[in-house]
């Protein structure tokens, strides 16, 4: 394969970015209420429910309790910064991921990546998006949990929160939780190669190519890979959420990543690292299905409607 075939194609980049951004926003809007209670479970532990007025599972009960106390807006706290973060997050991620795959793909006729090369592509794309969007994830966590703390002056909006955090806590506040967030690259390093291998297996079973799989096969591949990766890497999400949220307090509970891990283990044991995990799986599995299926379908539509140039322009 020639070097030119690996050069970035503007049309292809726009298709990847547009499809990734649209898919991320659709998924985030759909699962936002579950994201709110997952974040609160991570930071504050399981809520105390009034069994006389709320029936059913802890998840359903928590949603009812939020709706009763905070109304519909309470169930969608943090959606603004989530959407603002996901627009560049998935646009950058899928674009970088496809570019890394293009650079790393083998020279065989199918251009299939090895597992190691796929992990490198997923990790590189994950690192770029994590660093770029971390301040918005900090704001999302603060907005979703601020209603649970008395005496805390609430943030009025996403931009207001960004300004206040920058003014009161500096750059370190905006990038709180970055280390465990970067550790979360292990998540995509597991999820995306698993996703690709499952798609390859399904394509071989149907005697077709991966880019011609239907929405049902994409949904199967995305859900299985997401459950597998989320279960293995969930503890880093809990540590990240606690470090991001603690900026509310005058006295910080954790001095850093190591201190947070140590205190969670001492106070709550191994189970403490998996608080909110069930809710997270209920939230992230359909989110992954929606994100990946939407991306594949939207990307195919865009490529068909606005086909990229077969060769990049040269000067």
mmCIF file with all atom_site columns, C-alpha atoms in Angstrom, residues 17 23 29 54 70 74-75 95 99-100 116 160 179 182 185 201 215 220 223 226 251 274 282 289 314:
data_model
loop_
_atom_site.group_PDB
_atom_site.id
_atom_site.type_symbol
_atom_site.label_atom_id
_atom_site.label_alt_id
_atom_site.label_comp_id
_atom_site.label_asym_id
_atom_site.label_entity_id
_atom_site.label_seq_id
_atom_site.pdbx_PDB_ins_code
_atom_site.Cartn_x
_atom_site.Cartn_y
_atom_site.Cartn_z
_atom_site.occupancy
_atom_site.B_iso_or_equiv
_atom_site.pdbx_formal_charge
_atom_site.auth_seq_id
_atom_site.auth_comp_id
_atom_site.auth_asym_id
_atom_site.auth_atom_id
_atom_site.pdbx_PDB_model_num
ATOM 1  C CA . UNK A 1 17  ? -16.400 13.438  12.476 1.00 0.00 ? 17  UNK A CA 1
ATOM 2  C CA . UNK A 1 23  ? -24.050 9.181   17.208 1.00 0.00 ? 23  UNK A CA 1
ATOM 3  C CA . UNK A 1 29  ? -29.645 12.153  25.326 1.00 0.00 ? 29  UNK A CA 1
ATOM 4  C CA . UNK A 1 54  ? -41.016 4.273   46.194 1.00 0.00 ? 54  UNK A CA 1
ATOM 5  C CA . UNK A 1 70  ? -35.912 17.857  41.342 1.00 0.00 ? 70  UNK A CA 1
ATOM 6  C CA . UNK A 1 74  ? -33.007 16.816  37.673 1.00 0.00 ? 74  UNK A CA 1
ATOM 7  C CA . UNK A 1 75  ? -32.997 13.717  35.499 1.00 0.00 ? 75  UNK A CA 1
ATOM 8  C CA . UNK A 1 95  ? -11.702 10.438  13.209 1.00 0.00 ? 95  UNK A CA 1
ATOM 9  C CA . UNK A 1 99  ? -6.739  7.533   10.798 1.00 0.00 ? 99  UNK A CA 1
ATOM 10 C CA . UNK A 1 100 ? -4.660  5.377   13.148 1.00 0.00 ? 100 UNK A CA 1
ATOM 11 C CA . UNK A 1 116 ? -2.007  -5.174  18.951 1.00 0.00 ? 116 UNK A CA 1
ATOM 12 C CA . UNK A 1 160 ? -20.464 29.508  34.395 1.00 0.00 ? 160 UNK A CA 1
ATOM 13 C CA . UNK A 1 179 ? -4.970  10.548  35.515 1.00 0.00 ? 179 UNK A CA 1
ATOM 14 C CA . UNK A 1 182 ? -6.259  8.480   30.997 1.00 0.00 ? 182 UNK A CA 1
ATOM 15 C CA . UNK A 1 185 ? -7.841  4.375   27.788 1.00 0.00 ? 185 UNK A CA 1
ATOM 16 C CA . UNK A 1 201 ? -16.496 -13.150 13.066 1.00 0.00 ? 201 UNK A CA 1
ATOM 17 C CA . UNK A 1 215 ? -27.678 -2.929  12.260 1.00 0.00 ? 215 UNK A CA 1
ATOM 18 C CA . UNK A 1 220 ? -24.521 -7.467  18.953 1.00 0.00 ? 220 UNK A CA 1
ATOM 19 C CA . UNK A 1 223 ? -23.092 -4.586  23.259 1.00 0.00 ? 223 UNK A CA 1
ATOM 20 C CA . UNK A 1 226 ? -18.997 -2.819  25.842 1.00 0.00 ? 226 UNK A CA 1
ATOM 21 C CA . UNK A 1 251 ? -11.590 20.011  52.799 1.00 0.00 ? 251 UNK A CA 1
ATOM 22 C CA . UNK A 1 274 ? -17.963 -1.276  41.758 1.00 0.00 ? 274 UNK A CA 1
ATOM 23 C CA . UNK A 1 282 ? -27.615 -0.655  32.035 1.00 0.00 ? 282 UNK A CA 1
ATOM 24 C CA . UNK A 1 289 ? -25.398 0.021   20.820 1.00 0.00 ? 289 UNK A CA 1
ATOM 25 C CA . UNK A 1 314 ? -1.579  17.136  -3.691 1.00 0.00 ? 314 UNK A CA 1
#
